[in-house]
Short mmCIF file of C-alpha atoms in Angstrom, two decimals:
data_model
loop_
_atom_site.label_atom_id
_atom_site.label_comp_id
_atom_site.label_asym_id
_atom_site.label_seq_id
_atom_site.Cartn_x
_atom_site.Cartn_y
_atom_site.Cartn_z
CA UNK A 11 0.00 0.00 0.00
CA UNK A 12 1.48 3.73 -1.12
CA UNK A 13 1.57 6.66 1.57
CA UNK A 14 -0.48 9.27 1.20
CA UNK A 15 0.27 11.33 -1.57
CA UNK A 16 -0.36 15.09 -1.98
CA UNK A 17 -0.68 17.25 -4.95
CA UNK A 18 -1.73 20.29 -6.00
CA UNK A 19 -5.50 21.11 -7.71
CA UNK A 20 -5.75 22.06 -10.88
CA UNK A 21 -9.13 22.57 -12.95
CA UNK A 22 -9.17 18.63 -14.46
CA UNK A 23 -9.90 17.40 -11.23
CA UNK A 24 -13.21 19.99 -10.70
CA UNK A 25 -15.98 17.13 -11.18
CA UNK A 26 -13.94 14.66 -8.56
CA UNK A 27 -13.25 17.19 -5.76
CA UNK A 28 -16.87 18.27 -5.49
CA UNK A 29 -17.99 14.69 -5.54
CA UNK A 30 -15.70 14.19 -2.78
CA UNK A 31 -17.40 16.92 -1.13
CA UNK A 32 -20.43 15.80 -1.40
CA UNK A 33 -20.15 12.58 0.17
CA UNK A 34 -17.61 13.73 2.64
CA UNK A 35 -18.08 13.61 6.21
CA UNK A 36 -17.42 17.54 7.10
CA UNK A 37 -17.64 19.16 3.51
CA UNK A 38 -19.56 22.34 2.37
CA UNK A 39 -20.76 23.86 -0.74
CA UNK A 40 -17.93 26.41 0.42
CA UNK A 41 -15.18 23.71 -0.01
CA UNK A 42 -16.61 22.67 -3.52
CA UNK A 43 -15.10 24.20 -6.68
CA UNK A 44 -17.79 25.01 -8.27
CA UNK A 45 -18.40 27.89 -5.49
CA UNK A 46 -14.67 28.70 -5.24
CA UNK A 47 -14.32 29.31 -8.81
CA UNK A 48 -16.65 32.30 -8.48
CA UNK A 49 -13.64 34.46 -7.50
CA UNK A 50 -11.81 36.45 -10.41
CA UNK A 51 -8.66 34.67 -11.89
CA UNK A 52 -5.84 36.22 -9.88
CA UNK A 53 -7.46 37.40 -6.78
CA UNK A 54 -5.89 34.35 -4.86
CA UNK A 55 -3.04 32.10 -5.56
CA UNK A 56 -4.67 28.89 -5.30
CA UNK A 57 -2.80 26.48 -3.31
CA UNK A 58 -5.38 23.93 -2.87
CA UNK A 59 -4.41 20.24 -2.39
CA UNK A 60 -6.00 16.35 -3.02
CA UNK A 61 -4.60 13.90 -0.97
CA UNK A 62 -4.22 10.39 -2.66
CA UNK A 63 -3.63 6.98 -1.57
CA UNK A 64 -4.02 4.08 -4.00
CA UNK A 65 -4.89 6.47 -6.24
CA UNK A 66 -8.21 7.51 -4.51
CA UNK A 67 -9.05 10.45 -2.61
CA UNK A 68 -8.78 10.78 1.07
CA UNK A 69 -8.86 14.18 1.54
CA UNK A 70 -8.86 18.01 0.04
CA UNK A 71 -7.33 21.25 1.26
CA UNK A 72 -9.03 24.17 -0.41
CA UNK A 73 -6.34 26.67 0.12
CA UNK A 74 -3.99 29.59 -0.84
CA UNK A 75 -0.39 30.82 -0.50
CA UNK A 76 -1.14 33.99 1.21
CA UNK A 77 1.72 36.84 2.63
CA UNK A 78 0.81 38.05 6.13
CA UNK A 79 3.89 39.81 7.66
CA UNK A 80 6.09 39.01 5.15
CA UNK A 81 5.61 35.36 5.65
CA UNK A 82 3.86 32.84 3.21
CA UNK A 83 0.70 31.05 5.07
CA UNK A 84 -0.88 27.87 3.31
CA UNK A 85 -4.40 29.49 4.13
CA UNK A 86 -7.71 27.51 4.29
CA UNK A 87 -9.35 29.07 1.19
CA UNK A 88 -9.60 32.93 1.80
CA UNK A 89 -12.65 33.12 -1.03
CA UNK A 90 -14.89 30.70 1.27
CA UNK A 91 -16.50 31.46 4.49
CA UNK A 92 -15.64 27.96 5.77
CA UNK A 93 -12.66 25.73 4.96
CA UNK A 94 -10.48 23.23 6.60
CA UNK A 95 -9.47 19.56 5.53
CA UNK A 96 -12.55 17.54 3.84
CA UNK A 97 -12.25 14.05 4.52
CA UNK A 98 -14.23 10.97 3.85
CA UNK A 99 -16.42 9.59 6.00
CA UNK A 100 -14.76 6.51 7.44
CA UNK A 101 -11.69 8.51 7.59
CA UNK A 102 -11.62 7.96 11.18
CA UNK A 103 -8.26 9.47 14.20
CA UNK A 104 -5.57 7.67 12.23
CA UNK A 105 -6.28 8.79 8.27
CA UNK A 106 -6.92 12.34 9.80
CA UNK A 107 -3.34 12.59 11.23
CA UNK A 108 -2.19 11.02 8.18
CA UNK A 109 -3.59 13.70 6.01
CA UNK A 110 -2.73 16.45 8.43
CA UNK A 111 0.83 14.83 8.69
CA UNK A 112 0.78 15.06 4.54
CA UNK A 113 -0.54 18.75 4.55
CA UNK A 114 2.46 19.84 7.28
CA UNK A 115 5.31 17.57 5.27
CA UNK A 116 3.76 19.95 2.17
CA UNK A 117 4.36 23.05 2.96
CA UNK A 118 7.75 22.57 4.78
CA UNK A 119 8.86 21.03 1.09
CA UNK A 120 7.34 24.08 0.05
CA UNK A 121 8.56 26.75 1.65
CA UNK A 122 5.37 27.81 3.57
CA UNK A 123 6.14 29.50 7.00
CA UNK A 124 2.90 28.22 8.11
CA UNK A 125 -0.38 26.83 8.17
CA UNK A 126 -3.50 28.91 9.15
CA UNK A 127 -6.79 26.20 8.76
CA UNK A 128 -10.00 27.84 9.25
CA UNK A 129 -12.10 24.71 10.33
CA UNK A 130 -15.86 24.78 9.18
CA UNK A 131 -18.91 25.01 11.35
CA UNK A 132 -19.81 21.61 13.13
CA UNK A 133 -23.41 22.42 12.64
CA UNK A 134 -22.92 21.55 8.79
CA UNK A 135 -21.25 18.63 8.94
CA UNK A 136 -22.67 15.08 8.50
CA UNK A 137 -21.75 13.16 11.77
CA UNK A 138 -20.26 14.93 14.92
CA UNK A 139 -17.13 13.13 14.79
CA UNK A 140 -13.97 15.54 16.28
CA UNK A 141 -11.32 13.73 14.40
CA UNK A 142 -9.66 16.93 13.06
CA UNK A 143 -10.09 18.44 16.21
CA UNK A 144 -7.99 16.32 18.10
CA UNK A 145 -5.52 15.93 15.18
CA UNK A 146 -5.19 19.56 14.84
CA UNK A 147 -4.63 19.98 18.75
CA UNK A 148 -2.09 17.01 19.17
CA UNK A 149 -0.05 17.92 15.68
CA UNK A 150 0.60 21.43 17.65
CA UNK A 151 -1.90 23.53 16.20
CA UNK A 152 -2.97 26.94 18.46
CA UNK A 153 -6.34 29.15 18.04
CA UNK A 154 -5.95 32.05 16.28
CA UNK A 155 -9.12 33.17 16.31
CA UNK A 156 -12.65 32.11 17.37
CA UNK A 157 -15.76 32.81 16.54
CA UNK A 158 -19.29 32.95 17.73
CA UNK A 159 -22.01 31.06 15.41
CA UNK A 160 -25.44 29.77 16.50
CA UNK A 161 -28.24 28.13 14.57
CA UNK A 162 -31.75 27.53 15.20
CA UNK A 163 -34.05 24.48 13.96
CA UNK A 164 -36.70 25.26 11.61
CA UNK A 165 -37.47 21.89 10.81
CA UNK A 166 -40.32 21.28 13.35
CA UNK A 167 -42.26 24.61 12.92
CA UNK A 168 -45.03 24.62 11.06
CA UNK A 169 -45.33 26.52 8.16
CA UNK A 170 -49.56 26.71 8.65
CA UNK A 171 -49.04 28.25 12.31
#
């Protein structure tokens, strides 16, 4: 079996990455393509990554190579309101330190500074499994930022009421 294997995106792969989305375990329409692709040519400098093993998918990165400081960031995709890692969803603790693990190994090889991964909203995601969480906290990783969301149920009102 082949280690994980991490390239860059480029358009040929649009159709596969938001398939992988879609049945992910944690994606968004903000991690899809499609949505991302909205932004004019040249307003980021896409960085975003598909991590293969056996020649299948196991995760994305929707990112960009951004300068804060004077330092290059791999940043979870600055055009999207959400972002993080995608991964399928069996992934389970040990694929999501192996993809994390690939991510890191990528941009030391590539002389990123850093990573800055703005993880998506909980709320959206399939399952409430904290995989990444734990990953992210154990590989080293430090809050930046937080943020405040809430969200409300609609689905037992009644639209007749």
């Amino acid at each position: 079996m082949e280690s994980l294997k991490v390239i860059k995106y480029n358009n040929s792969w649009q159709g596969k990455w938001d398939e992988f989305v879609k049945s992910s375990i944690n994606g968004t329409v903000f991690h899809c393509q499609k949505f991302l692709s909205y932004h004019p040519e040249g307003r980021f400098q896409d960085a975003s990554l598909i991590l293969l093993k056996d020649g299948q998918v196991k995760g994305l990165f929707p990112a960009a190579a951004k300068v804060i400081s004077e330092k290059k960031y791999l940043f979870s995709h600055p055009g999207s309101s959400q972002g993080g890692l995608v991964i399928q969803k069996d992934a389970g603790i040990t694929q999501g330190f192996e993809c994390l693990k690939a991510i890191i190994n990528f941009t030391r090889d590539n002389s990123f500074d850093g990573i800055i991964i703005r993880q998506g909203e909980r709320i959206f995601h399939k399952s409430l499994a904290e995989e990444l969480d734990f990953a992210l906290s154990y590989l080293g990783f430090q809050y930046y930022a937080r943020e405040l969301s809430s969200a409300v149920d609609l689905s037992g009102i009644n639209k007749d009421d």
